[in-house]
Coordinates of C-alpha atoms and ligand atoms in Angstrom, one line a residue:
M1 CA 107.1 154.1 51.4
K2 CA 107.5 150.6 49.9
K3 CA 104.6 148.1 50.0
S4 CA 104.8 146.0 53.1
V5 CA 105.5 142.2 52.7
D6 CA 105.9 139.2 55.0
L7 CA 109.2 138.6 56.7
E8 CA 109.9 134.9 57.3
L9 CA 112.4 133.1 59.4
V10 CA 113.0 129.5 58.2
A11 CA 114.9 127.3 60.7
T12 CA 117.1 130.3 61.4
T13 CA 119.9 129.5 63.7
K14 CA 122.7 131.5 65.4
R15 CA 125.7 129.9 67.1
Y16 CA 128.5 131.7 68.8
G17 CA 131.2 129.0 69.2
T18 CA 129.5 126.3 71.1
T19 CA 126.6 128.4 72.3
T20 CA 123.4 128.1 70.3
A21 CA 121.8 131.5 70.9
V22 CA 118.9 131.0 68.4
D23 CA 117.9 127.4 67.7
A24 CA 116.2 126.8 64.3
I25 CA 113.3 129.1 64.7
D26 CA 110.5 129.4 62.2
H27 CA 108.3 132.4 62.2
K28 CA 106.4 134.5 59.7
F29 CA 106.1 138.2 60.7
G30 CA 103.0 139.5 58.8
A31 CA 103.1 142.4 56.5
A32 CA 102.4 145.8 58.1
T33 CA 102.4 144.2 61.6
Y34 CA 103.8 145.4 64.9
S35 CA 105.6 142.4 66.3
C36 CA 107.4 142.2 69.7
L37 CA 110.1 139.7 70.5
L38 CA 109.6 139.2 74.2
G39 CA 111.7 137.2 76.7
P40 CA 114.2 137.4 79.5
S41 CA 117.8 138.5 79.0
G42 CA 119.8 136.0 77.0
C43 CA 116.9 134.2 75.3
G44 CA 118.1 135.2 71.8
K45 CA 116.0 138.2 71.0
S46 CA 118.8 140.5 69.9
S47 CA 120.6 137.8 68.0
T48 CA 117.4 137.2 66.1
L49 CA 117.0 140.9 65.4
R50 CA 120.6 141.4 64.4
M51 CA 120.4 138.4 61.9
I52 CA 117.3 140.0 60.4
A53 CA 119.2 143.3 60.1
G54 CA 122.3 141.6 58.6
H55 CA 124.5 142.7 61.5
E56 CA 125.1 139.1 62.4
Y57 CA 125.8 136.2 60.2
V58 CA 123.1 133.4 60.1
S59 CA 124.7 130.1 61.1
E60 CA 122.0 128.0 59.4
G61 CA 118.6 128.6 57.9
D62 CA 117.1 131.4 55.9
I63 CA 115.5 134.8 56.1
L64 CA 113.0 135.8 53.5
L65 CA 111.5 139.2 52.8
G66 CA 108.6 138.9 50.5
D67 CA 109.9 136.9 47.5
E68 CA 113.5 137.6 48.2
N69 CA 116.0 135.5 50.2
I70 CA 117.9 138.2 52.1
T71 CA 120.0 135.8 54.3
D72 CA 123.4 136.8 52.9
L73 CA 122.7 140.4 51.8
P74 CA 124.5 143.3 53.4
P75 CA 122.5 145.4 55.8
A76 CA 121.9 148.3 53.4
K77 CA 120.6 146.1 50.6
R78 CA 117.9 144.1 52.4
G79 CA 115.1 146.5 52.9
T80 CA 115.4 146.6 56.7
A81 CA 116.6 149.4 58.9
M82 CA 117.7 149.2 62.6
M83 CA 117.2 151.6 65.4
F84 CA 119.6 150.9 68.2
Q85 CA 119.0 151.0 72.0
N86 CA 121.5 153.9 72.5
Y87 CA 120.3 155.6 69.2
A88 CA 124.0 155.7 68.0
L89 CA 123.7 159.2 66.7
F90 CA 126.9 160.8 65.4
P91 CA 127.8 163.4 68.0
H92 CA 129.6 165.9 65.8
I93 CA 127.1 166.4 63.0
S94 CA 123.8 168.2 63.1
V95 CA 120.4 166.5 63.5
I96 CA 119.6 167.0 59.8
D97 CA 122.9 165.5 58.7
N98 CA 122.4 162.6 61.0
V99 CA 119.0 161.9 59.4
A100 CA 120.4 162.3 55.9
F101 CA 123.5 160.2 56.6
S102 CA 122.6 157.0 54.7
L103 CA 121.5 159.1 51.6
R104 CA 125.0 160.7 51.7
M105 CA 126.5 157.2 51.7
Q106 CA 124.4 156.5 48.6
G107 CA 125.8 159.6 46.9
V108 CA 122.6 161.6 47.0
N109 CA 123.4 165.4 46.6
R110 CA 123.1 167.7 49.6
E111 CA 120.0 169.5 48.6
A112 CA 118.1 166.4 47.8
R113 CA 119.1 164.6 50.9
H114 CA 118.3 167.6 53.1
R115 CA 114.9 167.9 51.5
R116 CA 114.2 164.3 52.3
A117 CA 115.6 164.6 55.8
K118 CA 113.3 167.5 56.5
D119 CA 110.3 165.4 55.5
L120 CA 111.4 162.8 58.0
L121 CA 112.0 165.3 60.7
E122 CA 108.5 166.6 60.2
L123 CA 107.1 163.0 60.4
V124 CA 108.7 162.7 63.9
D125 CA 107.8 166.2 64.9
M126 CA 111.4 167.4 65.1
S127 CA 111.5 170.1 62.3
D128 CA 112.6 172.8 64.7
F129 CA 115.7 171.0 65.8
A130 CA 117.3 170.3 62.5
D131 CA 120.5 172.4 63.2
R132 CA 121.2 171.2 66.7
L133 CA 123.8 168.6 67.7
P134 CA 122.5 165.4 69.3
D135 CA 123.8 166.2 72.8
Q136 CA 121.6 169.4 72.7
L137 CA 118.5 167.1 72.7
S138 CA 116.6 165.3 75.4
G139 CA 116.5 161.5 75.3
G140 CA 113.1 161.4 73.8
Q141 CA 114.1 163.9 71.1
Q142 CA 117.3 161.9 70.3
Q143 CA 115.1 158.9 69.9
R144 CA 112.9 160.6 67.3
V145 CA 116.0 161.6 65.4
A146 CA 117.2 158.0 65.4
L147 CA 113.8 156.9 64.1
A148 CA 113.9 159.5 61.3
R149 CA 117.4 158.4 60.5
A150 CA 116.4 154.7 60.2
L151 CA 113.2 155.5 58.2
I152 CA 114.9 157.6 55.6
T153 CA 116.0 154.5 53.8
E154 CA 112.3 153.6 53.3
P155 CA 112.6 150.2 54.9
T156 CA 110.0 147.5 54.5
V157 CA 110.8 146.4 58.0
L158 CA 112.0 148.6 60.9
L159 CA 113.9 146.7 63.6
L160 CA 114.0 148.2 67.1
D161 CA 116.3 146.9 69.8
E162 CA 114.9 147.8 73.2
P163 CA 114.0 151.3 71.9
L164 CA 112.3 152.5 75.0
S165 CA 114.7 151.3 77.7
A166 CA 116.8 154.4 77.9
L167 CA 113.7 156.6 78.7
D168 CA 112.1 157.5 82.0
P169 CA 108.8 155.8 82.7
F170 CA 106.6 158.8 81.7
L171 CA 108.4 159.3 78.4
R172 CA 108.5 155.6 77.8
I173 CA 104.7 155.4 77.7
K174 CA 104.5 158.6 75.5
M175 CA 107.0 157.2 73.0
R176 CA 105.3 153.8 73.0
L177 CA 102.1 155.5 71.7
E178 CA 104.1 157.3 69.1
L179 CA 105.9 154.2 67.8
K180 CA 102.6 152.5 67.4
R181 CA 101.0 155.5 65.6
L182 CA 104.0 155.8 63.3
Q183 CA 103.9 152.1 62.4
R184 CA 100.2 152.4 61.6
E185 CA 100.7 155.6 59.5
L186 CA 103.6 154.2 57.6
G187 CA 102.0 150.8 57.0
I188 CA 105.3 148.9 57.3
S189 CA 106.3 146.2 59.7
F190 CA 108.0 147.0 63.0
V191 CA 109.9 144.2 64.9
H192 CA 110.6 145.4 68.4
V193 CA 112.7 143.6 71.0
T194 CA 111.8 144.0 74.6
H195 CA 111.9 142.3 77.9
S196 CA 108.9 144.2 79.2
Q197 CA 105.6 142.4 79.2
D198 CA 103.7 145.6 79.5
E199 CA 105.4 147.1 76.5
A200 CA 104.7 144.1 74.4
L201 CA 101.1 143.8 75.5
A202 CA 100.5 147.5 74.8
L203 CA 102.2 147.7 71.4
A204 CA 102.1 144.5 69.6
D205 CA 99.7 143.0 67.1
E206 CA 101.7 139.8 67.7
I207 CA 103.9 138.8 70.6
I208 CA 106.6 136.2 70.1
V209 CA 107.7 134.9 73.4
M210 CA 111.2 133.5 73.3
N211 CA 113.0 131.3 75.9
G212 CA 116.4 129.6 75.6
G213 CA 116.8 130.3 71.8
V214 CA 113.4 129.0 70.8
I215 CA 109.9 130.4 70.4
E216 CA 107.7 129.3 73.3
Q217 CA 104.5 130.9 72.0
A218 CA 103.4 133.4 69.4
G219 CA 100.1 135.1 69.1
A220 CA 97.9 138.2 69.7
P221 CA 98.6 139.8 73.1
R222 CA 95.2 138.9 74.4
S223 CA 95.6 135.2 73.5
I224 CA 99.1 135.1 75.1
F225 CA 97.8 136.8 78.3
N226 CA 94.6 134.8 78.4
A227 CA 95.8 131.4 77.4
P228 CA 99.5 130.9 78.0
R229 CA 100.5 127.5 76.7
T230 CA 103.5 126.8 78.9
E231 CA 104.5 127.4 82.5
F232 CA 107.3 129.6 81.3
V233 CA 104.9 131.9 79.4
A234 CA 102.4 132.0 82.3
R235 CA 105.1 133.1 84.7
F236 CA 106.9 135.4 82.4
I237 CA 103.8 137.3 81.2
G238 CA 102.8 137.7 84.8
G239 CA 99.4 138.1 86.5
H240 CA 98.9 134.3 86.6
N241 CA 98.9 131.5 89.1
V242 CA 100.5 128.3 88.0
I243 CA 98.8 125.5 89.9
D244 CA 99.2 121.7 90.1
D245 CA 95.5 120.8 90.3
A246 CA 95.1 117.1 90.9
G247 CA 98.2 116.2 88.8
K248 CA 97.3 118.6 86.0
Q249 CA 99.2 121.8 85.6
I250 CA 97.1 124.8 84.9
A251 CA 97.4 128.6 84.7
I252 CA 94.8 130.8 86.0
R253 CA 94.7 134.6 86.0
A254 CA 95.0 136.3 89.4
D255 CA 91.8 138.3 88.6
K256 CA 89.9 135.1 87.7
L257 CA 90.3 133.6 91.1
A258 CA 87.1 134.0 93.2
V259 CA 87.7 134.7 96.9
T260 CA 84.8 134.2 99.3
K261 CA 84.4 134.1 103.1
E262 CA 82.1 131.0 102.9
D263 CA 82.8 128.0 100.8
L264 CA 79.8 128.8 98.5
S265 CA 80.7 126.5 95.7
N266 CA 82.0 123.6 97.9
S267 CA 85.3 123.9 96.2
E268 CA 87.0 122.8 99.5
R269 CA 89.9 125.0 98.7
P270 CA 90.6 127.0 101.9
A271 CA 93.3 129.6 102.0
S272 CA 94.7 132.0 104.6
V273 CA 95.3 135.6 103.7
R274 CA 98.9 136.4 104.2
D275 CA 99.3 139.8 102.6
I276 CA 97.1 142.5 101.2
E277 CA 98.3 145.1 98.7
Y278 CA 96.2 148.1 97.6
L279 CA 97.0 148.9 93.9
G280 CA 94.5 151.5 93.1
S281 CA 91.9 149.9 90.8
S282 CA 92.5 146.5 92.3
V283 CA 93.6 144.8 95.6
N284 CA 96.1 141.9 95.5
L285 CA 95.8 139.2 98.1
T286 CA 98.6 136.8 98.8
L287 CA 97.0 133.5 99.9
S288 CA 98.5 130.4 101.4
T289 CA 96.8 127.2 100.6
P290 CA 97.5 123.7 102.1
A291 CA 97.3 122.0 98.8
L292 CA 98.2 124.5 96.1
G293 CA 101.0 126.6 97.7
D294 CA 101.0 130.4 97.6
L295 CA 98.6 132.0 95.2
T296 CA 97.7 135.6 94.2
A297 CA 94.2 136.9 93.8
A298 CA 93.4 140.3 92.3
L299 CA 90.1 141.7 93.4
P300 CA 88.5 144.9 91.9
D301 CA 88.8 147.6 94.6
Q302 CA 85.0 147.8 94.8
T303 CA 84.6 144.1 95.5
F304 CA 87.2 144.2 98.2
F305 CA 86.0 147.3 100.0
N306 CA 82.4 146.3 99.9
D307 CA 83.3 143.4 102.2
P308 CA 86.9 143.8 103.3
I309 CA 89.0 140.8 104.2
E310 CA 91.7 140.9 106.9
I311 CA 95.2 139.5 107.0
G312 CA 95.0 136.1 108.8
A313 CA 91.4 135.4 107.7
T314 CA 90.4 132.1 106.2
V315 CA 88.8 132.3 102.8
F316 CA 87.8 129.9 100.0
L317 CA 89.0 129.9 96.5
S318 CA 87.2 128.8 93.3
W319 CA 87.4 129.4 89.6
K320 CA 85.4 128.7 86.5
A321 CA 86.5 125.7 84.5
E322 CA 86.9 127.9 81.3
D323 CA 89.4 130.2 83.1
A324 CA 91.8 127.3 83.9
H325 CA 94.3 126.8 81.0
N326 CA 96.1 123.6 80.7
L327 CA 99.9 124.0 80.4
A328 CA 102.1 121.8 78.3
A329 CA 104.8 120.0 80.2
Ligands
LIG1 P1 118.8 138.6 74.4 O1 118.7 139.7 73.4 O2 117.5 137.9 74.5 O3 119.3 139.1 75.7 P2 121.1 137.6 73.0 O4 120.6 137.3 71.6 O5 121.8 138.9 73.2 O6 119.8 137.5 73.9 O7 122.0 136.4 73.5 C1 121.6 135.1 73.4 C2 122.7 134.2 73.9 O8 123.9 134.3 73.0 C3 123.2 134.5 75.3 O9 123.6 133.3 75.9 C4 124.4 135.4 75.0 O10 125.4 135.3 76.0 C5 125.0 134.8 73.7 N1 125.7 135.8 72.9 C6 125.1 136.9 72.4 N2 126.0 137.6 71.6 C7 127.2 136.9 71.7 C8 128.5 137.1 71.1 N3 128.8 138.1 70.3 N4 129.4 136.1 71.4 C9 129.1 135.0 72.1 N5 127.9 134.8 72.7 C10 127.0 135.7 72.5

């Protein structure tokens, strides 16, 4: 495999007619990094990925891979490879010929390309299926073939568009682990588009949260989850309360909200318990407060069951100053 290098977007913009789908974004994807582009539908994730892949023209700005400006290069010449959401396998040719396809396009002879395709099938643990047709495979197996097919070009960056969304929840978690392991083993960069917060948190070395064609926040999963910088990120990443606290807008994690039956810290923040949800390792309380609206508190199951609280009870809320994160307007 090739040496991994940085991939950089410089004021990269995509317009479709009068719609600006991606608005002059700047970002450096580190070498050998697993990055997730995360955001709601329509925020510009796929357009960004397709511009990196060369499947979509860049309206303005540049895309650099290492020392090379790849903005206007055709897809096969830029050192990237794309794995599509629906895998896009050719239905009438065998698994091994699917994997070998781009080598065939390059004029590599049959023996050499099959040898290489076998190596790739081994990498994704699909050696026993080389002679099958795609529709004789399960969804997870098709995905492995699609991965092998993308990787045979030895890309510096593998681009994945919602790669797990066609799988059932059990398989999704299994393949998630395999993608991460593969990226680590190959030592190349993966850029993975998803609208799933859990997926991004579990997989990424860096999460890039997009909204309305711009990057809202980029950083390590833990810093995004712990310290969202905007209301959008706090709400989108989930598990947070967004509170207007004496004119200051703050985000506070649901599991950092202390709930007590007496007002121990004189916080003077009473709340009434509206709903209680048992989630296994934690219990979620929905709380109505006169001053702060509805809030969610997540208590560890032990804490809750040691001294259970009932619906309708009045409780008091407090939090540590360091757990309150100021949000930009
Ligand atoms: P995401 O992947 O985050 O769902 P997209 O990049 O697909 O977002 O889309 C961003 C915006 O660009 C949306 O408003 C979408 O409707 C628009 N868009 C995407 N593709 C096209 C296209 N081929 N023609 C016109 N508008 C498009």
